[in-house]
Coordinates of C-alpha atoms in Angstrom, one line a residue:
X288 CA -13.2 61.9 -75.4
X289 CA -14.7 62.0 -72.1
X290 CA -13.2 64.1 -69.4
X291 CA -11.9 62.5 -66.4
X292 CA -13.6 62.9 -62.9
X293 CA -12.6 65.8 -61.0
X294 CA -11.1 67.9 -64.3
X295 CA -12.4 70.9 -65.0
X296 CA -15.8 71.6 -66.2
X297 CA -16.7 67.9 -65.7
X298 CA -19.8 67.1 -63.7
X299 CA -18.9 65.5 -59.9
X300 CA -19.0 62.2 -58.8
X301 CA -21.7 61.8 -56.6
X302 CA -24.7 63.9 -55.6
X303 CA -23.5 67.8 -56.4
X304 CA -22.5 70.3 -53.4
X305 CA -22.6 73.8 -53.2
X306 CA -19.0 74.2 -54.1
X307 CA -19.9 72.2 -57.4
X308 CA -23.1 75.2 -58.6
X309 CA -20.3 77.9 -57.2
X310 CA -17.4 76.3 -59.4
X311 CA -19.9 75.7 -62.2
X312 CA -21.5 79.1 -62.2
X313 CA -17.7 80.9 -62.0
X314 CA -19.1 82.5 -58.3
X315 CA -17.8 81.9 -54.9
X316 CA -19.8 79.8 -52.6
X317 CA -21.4 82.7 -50.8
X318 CA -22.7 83.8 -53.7
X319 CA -24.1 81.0 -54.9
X320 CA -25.5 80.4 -51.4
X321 CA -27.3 84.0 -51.8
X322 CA -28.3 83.5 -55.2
X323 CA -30.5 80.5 -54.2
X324 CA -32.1 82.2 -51.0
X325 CA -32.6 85.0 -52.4
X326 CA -30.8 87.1 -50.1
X327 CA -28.3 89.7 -51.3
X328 CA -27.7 92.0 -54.0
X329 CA -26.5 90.9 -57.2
X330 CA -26.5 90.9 -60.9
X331 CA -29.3 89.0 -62.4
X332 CA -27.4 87.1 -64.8
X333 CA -25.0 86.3 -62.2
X334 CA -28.5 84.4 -60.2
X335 CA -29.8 82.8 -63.2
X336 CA -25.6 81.6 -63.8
X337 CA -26.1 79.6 -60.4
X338 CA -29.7 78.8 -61.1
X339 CA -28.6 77.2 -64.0
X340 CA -25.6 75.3 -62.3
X341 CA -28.5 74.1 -60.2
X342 CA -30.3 72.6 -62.9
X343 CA -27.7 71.6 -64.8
X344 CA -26.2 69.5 -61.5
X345 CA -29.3 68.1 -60.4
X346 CA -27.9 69.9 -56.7
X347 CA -30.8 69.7 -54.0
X348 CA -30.0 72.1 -51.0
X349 CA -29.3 70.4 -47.7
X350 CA -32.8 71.9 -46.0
X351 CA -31.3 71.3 -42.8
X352 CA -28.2 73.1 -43.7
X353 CA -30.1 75.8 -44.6
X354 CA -32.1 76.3 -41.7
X355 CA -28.8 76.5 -39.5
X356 CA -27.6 78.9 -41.6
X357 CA -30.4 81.1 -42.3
X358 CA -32.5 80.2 -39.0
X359 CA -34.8 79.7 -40.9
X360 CA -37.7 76.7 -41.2
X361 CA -38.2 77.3 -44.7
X362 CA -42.0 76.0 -43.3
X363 CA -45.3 77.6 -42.5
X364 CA -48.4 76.5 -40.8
X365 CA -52.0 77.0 -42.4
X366 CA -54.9 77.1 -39.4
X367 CA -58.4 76.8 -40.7
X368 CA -61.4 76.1 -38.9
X369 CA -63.6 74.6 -42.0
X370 CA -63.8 71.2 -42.1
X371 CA -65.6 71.2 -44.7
X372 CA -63.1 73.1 -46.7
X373 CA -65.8 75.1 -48.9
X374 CA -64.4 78.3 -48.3
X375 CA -60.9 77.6 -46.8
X376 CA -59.8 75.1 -49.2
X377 CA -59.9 77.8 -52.4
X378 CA -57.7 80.6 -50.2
X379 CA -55.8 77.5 -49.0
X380 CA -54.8 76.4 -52.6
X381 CA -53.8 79.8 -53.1
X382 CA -51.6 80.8 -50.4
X383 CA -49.8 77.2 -51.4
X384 CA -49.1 78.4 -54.7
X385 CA -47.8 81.5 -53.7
X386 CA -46.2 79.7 -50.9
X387 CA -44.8 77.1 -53.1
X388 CA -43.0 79.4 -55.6
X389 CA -40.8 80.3 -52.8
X390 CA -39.9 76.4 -52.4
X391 CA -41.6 76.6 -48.6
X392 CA -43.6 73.6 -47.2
X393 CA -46.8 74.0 -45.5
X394 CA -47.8 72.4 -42.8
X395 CA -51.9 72.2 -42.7
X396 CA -53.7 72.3 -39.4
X397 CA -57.6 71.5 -39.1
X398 CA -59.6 72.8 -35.6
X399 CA -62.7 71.7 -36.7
X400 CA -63.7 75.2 -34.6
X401 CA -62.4 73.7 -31.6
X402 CA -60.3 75.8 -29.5
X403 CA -58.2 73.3 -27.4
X404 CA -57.7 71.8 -30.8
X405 CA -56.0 74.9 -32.1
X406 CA -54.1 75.3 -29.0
X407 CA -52.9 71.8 -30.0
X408 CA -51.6 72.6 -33.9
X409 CA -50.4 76.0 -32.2
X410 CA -48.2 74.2 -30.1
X411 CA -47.1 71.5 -32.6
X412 CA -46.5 74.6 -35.3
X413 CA -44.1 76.4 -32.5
X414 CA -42.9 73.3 -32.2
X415 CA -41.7 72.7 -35.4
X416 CA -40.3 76.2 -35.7
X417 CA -42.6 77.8 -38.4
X418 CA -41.6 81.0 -40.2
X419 CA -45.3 81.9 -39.6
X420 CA -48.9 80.9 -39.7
X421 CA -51.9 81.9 -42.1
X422 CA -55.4 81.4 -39.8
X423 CA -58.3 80.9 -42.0
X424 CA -62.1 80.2 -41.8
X425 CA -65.4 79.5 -43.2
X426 CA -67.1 82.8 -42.6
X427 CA -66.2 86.7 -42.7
X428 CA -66.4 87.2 -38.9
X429 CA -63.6 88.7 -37.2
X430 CA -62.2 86.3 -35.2
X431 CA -59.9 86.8 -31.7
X432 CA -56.1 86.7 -32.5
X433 CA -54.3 83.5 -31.6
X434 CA -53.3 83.5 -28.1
X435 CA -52.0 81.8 -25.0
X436 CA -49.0 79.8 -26.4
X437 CA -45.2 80.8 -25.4
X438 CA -43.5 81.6 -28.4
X439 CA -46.1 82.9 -30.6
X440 CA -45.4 86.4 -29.8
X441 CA -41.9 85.4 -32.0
X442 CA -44.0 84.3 -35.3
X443 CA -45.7 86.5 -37.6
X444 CA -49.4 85.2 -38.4
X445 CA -51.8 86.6 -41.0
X446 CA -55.6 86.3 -40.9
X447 CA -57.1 85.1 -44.2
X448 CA -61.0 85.6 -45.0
X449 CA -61.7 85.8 -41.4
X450 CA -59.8 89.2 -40.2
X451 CA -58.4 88.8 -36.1
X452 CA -60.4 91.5 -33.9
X453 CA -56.8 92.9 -33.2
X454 CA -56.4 96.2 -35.3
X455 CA -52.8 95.3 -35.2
X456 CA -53.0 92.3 -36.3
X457 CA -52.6 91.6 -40.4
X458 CA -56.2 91.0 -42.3
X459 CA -56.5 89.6 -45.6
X460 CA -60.5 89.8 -46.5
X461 CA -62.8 89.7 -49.6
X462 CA -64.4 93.9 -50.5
X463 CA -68.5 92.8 -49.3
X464 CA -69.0 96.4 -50.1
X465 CA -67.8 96.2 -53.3
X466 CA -69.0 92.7 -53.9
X467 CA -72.5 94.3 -53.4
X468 CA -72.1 97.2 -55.3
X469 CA -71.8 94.5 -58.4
X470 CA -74.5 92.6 -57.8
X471 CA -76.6 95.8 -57.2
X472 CA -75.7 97.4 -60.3
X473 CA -75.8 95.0 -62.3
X474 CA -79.5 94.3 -61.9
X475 CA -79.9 98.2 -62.1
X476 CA -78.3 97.8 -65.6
X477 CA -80.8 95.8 -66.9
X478 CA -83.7 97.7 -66.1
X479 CA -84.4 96.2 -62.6
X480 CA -85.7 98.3 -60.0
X481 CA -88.0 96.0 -57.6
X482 CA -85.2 94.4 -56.4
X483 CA -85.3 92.2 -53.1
X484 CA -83.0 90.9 -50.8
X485 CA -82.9 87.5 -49.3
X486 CA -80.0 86.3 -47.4
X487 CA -78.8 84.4 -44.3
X488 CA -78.7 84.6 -40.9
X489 CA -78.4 88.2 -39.3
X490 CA -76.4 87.5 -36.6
X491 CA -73.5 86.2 -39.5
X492 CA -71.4 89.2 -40.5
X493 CA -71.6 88.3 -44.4
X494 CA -75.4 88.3 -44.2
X495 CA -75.2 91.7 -42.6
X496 CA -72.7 93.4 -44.4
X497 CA -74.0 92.7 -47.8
X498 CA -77.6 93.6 -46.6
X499 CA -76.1 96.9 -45.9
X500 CA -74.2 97.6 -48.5
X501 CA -76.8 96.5 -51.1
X502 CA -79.4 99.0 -49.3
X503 CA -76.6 101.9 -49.6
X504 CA -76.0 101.3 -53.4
X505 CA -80.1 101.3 -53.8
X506 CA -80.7 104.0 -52.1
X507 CA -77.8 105.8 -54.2
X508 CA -80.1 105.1 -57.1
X509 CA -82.8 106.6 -54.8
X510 CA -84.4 103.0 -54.7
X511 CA -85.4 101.1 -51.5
X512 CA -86.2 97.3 -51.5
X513 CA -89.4 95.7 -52.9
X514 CA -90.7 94.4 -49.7
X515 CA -89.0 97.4 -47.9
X516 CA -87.1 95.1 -45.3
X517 CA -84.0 92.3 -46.0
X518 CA -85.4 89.1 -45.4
X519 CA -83.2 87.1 -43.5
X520 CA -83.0 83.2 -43.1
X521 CA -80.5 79.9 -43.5
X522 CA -77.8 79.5 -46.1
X523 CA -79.9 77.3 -47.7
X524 CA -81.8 76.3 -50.9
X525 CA -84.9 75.4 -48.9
X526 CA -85.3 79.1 -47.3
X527 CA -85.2 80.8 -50.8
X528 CA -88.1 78.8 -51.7
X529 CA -90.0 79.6 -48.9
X530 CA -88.5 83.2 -48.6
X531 CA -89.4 83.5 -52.8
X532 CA -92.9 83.2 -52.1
X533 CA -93.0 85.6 -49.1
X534 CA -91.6 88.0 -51.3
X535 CA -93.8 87.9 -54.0
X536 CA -97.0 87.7 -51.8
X537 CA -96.0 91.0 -50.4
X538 CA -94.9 92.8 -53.8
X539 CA -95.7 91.1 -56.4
X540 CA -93.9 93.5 -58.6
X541 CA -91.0 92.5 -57.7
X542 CA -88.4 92.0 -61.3
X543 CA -85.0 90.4 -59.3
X544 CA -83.7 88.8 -56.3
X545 CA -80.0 90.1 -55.0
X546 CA -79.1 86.9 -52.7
X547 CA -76.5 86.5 -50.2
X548 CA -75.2 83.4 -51.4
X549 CA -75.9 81.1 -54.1
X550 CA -78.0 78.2 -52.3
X551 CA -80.7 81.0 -51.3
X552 CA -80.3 82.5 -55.4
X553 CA -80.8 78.3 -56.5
X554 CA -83.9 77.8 -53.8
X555 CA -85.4 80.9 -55.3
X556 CA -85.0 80.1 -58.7
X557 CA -86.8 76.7 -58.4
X558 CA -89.4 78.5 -56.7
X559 CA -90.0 80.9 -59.3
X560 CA -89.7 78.0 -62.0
X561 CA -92.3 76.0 -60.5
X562 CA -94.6 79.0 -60.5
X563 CA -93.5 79.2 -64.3
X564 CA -92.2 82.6 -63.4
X565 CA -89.4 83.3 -66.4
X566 CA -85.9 83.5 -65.2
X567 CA -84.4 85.8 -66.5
X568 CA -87.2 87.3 -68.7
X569 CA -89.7 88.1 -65.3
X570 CA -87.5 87.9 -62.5
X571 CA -83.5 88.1 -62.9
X572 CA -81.1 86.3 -59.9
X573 CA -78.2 87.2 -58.7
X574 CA -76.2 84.9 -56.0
X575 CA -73.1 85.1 -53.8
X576 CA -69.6 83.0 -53.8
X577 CA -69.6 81.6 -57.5
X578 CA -69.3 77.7 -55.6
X579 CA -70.3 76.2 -58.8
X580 CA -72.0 73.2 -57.3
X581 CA -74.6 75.6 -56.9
X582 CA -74.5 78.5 -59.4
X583 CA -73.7 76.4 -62.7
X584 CA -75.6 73.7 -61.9
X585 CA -79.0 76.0 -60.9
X586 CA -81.7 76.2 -63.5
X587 CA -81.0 78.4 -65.1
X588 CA -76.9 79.1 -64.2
X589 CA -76.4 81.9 -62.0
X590 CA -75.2 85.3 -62.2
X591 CA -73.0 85.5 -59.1
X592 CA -70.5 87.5 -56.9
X593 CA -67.1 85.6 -57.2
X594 CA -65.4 86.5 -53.7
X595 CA -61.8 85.7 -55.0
X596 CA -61.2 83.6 -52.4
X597 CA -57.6 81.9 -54.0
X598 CA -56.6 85.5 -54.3
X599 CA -57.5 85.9 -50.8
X600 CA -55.0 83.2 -49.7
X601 CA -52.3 84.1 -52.2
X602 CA -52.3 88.0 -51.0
X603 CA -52.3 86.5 -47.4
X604 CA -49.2 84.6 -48.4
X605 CA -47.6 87.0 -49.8
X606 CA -47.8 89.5 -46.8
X607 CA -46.6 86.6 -44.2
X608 CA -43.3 86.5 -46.9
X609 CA -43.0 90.1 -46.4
X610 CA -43.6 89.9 -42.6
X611 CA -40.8 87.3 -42.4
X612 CA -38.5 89.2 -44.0
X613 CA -39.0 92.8 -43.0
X614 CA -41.9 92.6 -40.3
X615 CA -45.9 92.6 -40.4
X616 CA -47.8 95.7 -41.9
X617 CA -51.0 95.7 -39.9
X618 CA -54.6 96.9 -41.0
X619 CA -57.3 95.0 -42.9
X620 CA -56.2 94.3 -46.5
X621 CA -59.4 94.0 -48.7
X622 CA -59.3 92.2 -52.0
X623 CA -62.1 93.4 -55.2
X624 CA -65.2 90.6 -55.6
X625 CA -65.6 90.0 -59.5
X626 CA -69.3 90.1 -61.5
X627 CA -69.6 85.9 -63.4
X628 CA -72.7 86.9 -65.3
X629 CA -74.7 83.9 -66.6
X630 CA -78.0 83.1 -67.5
X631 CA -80.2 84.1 -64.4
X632 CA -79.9 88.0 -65.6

């Protein structure tokens, strides 16, 4: 027998209320309101009562209703300034994950590196009453803090992969040191002790920093480079062939190549392929950034740093939640590289 509408225990006519998950769940209607925000103390079988209500129901909460109540947007804004998205995109896709578990929407803003065009999303972002903003990039140099917009200074904002110049500002960034360290003694593990460095341009922080931290885990082995200088160059394939033939004109001795990315470790290994140098038997690579468009389609695959750029984003996230809720905790927050050894060693 079916029950009539409106009896006891029987679904409600109509799309569900909040009073219909509270009279379901046998809680009040604050509660059930608490147990959904996640706000309050309570009893988790008491939450997962009202979460299942909730699916039993089909009951969507009124977002609007919500934001009254709460003052809250339940949105944030993500700010890159990659267009191109190789580096942003992965610690984008992460911080909407971890974003996403926490049913918030994110708004994403593009700059293209422009700065009026970042004063534009700022604006629009502010506009639309964001809970906060993650500001990404496509390279390790600190960046300047956002700026120059009224209401900002109300909005907690956390730099992702690109650390704001502002010690008191929140920085989520990928461990170069420790990235380095891997790659260094790796190629120390298997026997490798004329090992050269070829990387990008010096005045790019990435290119620096890894220089310098490769030379300090060297010369912890008491081991200097094979050429005795980092060569530095383009992000590209084309300057590790050229730069793989300086190398081995001025030590030929050389037995692996530590790169600072992986289109430098794919130029080199085509150079040393066409000089029917065996890779890894003669020479072992190792890259930087695991963007497998380069390092599994390189001849061979490449042994590579893995900057754990997702986790980058999704630790970023994570600390805007907790800045929302119980303020920013300011400092740079590093996050460990990880060794993907293929073939090239």
């Amino acid at each position: 027998m079916t029950s009539a509408a409106g009896a006891p225990g029987s679904p409600p006519v109509g799309r569900a209320k909040l009073a219909d998950v509270a009279a379901l769940a046998g809680v009040s209607v604050g509660t059930a309101s608490k147990a959904l925000s996640g706000a309050g103390r309570m009893r988790p079988e008491t939450r997962q009562r009202v979460l299942d209500a909730v699916a039993e129901l089909g009951f969507r909460p009124n977002q609007h209703a919500q934001s009254l109540h709460t003052g809250r947007s339940w949105t944030v804004g993500l700010m890159t300034t990659d267009g191109i998205g190789r580096f942003s995109t992965p610690v984008l896709l992460g911080a909407e994950d971890a974003l996403g578990a926490g049913k918030i929407s994110v708004l994403l803003c593009d700059t293209r590196g422009d700065a009026i065009r970042e004063q534009h999303h700022l604006r629009n972002l502010i506009d639309r009453r964001v809970d906060g903003i993650i500001v990404t990039g496509r390279r390790t140099d600190p960046r300047p803090p956002l700026t120059g917009i009224s209401g900002l200074e109300s909005i907690p904002v956390v730099y992702a992969l690109s650390p704001s110049t502002d010690p008191a500002d929140t920085s989520v960034v990928s461990d170069d040191r420790g990235g380095a360290r891997l790659a260094v003694e790796h190629l120390l593990s298997a026997g490798r002790t004329r090992i050269a460095h070829v990387t990008g341009p010096e005045h790019h922080a990435a290119a620096r920093d890894r220089a310098r931290h490769g030379l300090e885990h060297l010369s912890d082995a008491g081991l200097d480079l094979s050429t005795g200088r980092v060569h530095f160059g383009e992000w590209s394939e084309a300057w590790g062939r050229r730069a793989a033939d300086a190398v081995l004109r001025t030590a030929p001795d050389t037995d692996a190549f530590f790169c600072g990315n992986d289109q430098i470790a794919r130029g080199i290994a085509d150079a040393l392929r066409e000089r029917g140098v065996n890779v890894p038997g003669d020479i072992a690579v190792v890259g930087y950034d695991n963007w497998d468009t380069m390092a599994v389609a390189s001849r061979p695959p490449l042994t590579t740093i893995d900057m754990n750029l997702a986790e980058i984003g999704r630790i970023a996230a994570l600390r805007l939640l907790e800045a929302i809720d119980e303020g920013l905790a300011p400092g740079v927050h590093t996050v460990p590289c990880r060794l993907v050894v293929r073939e090239s060693t």
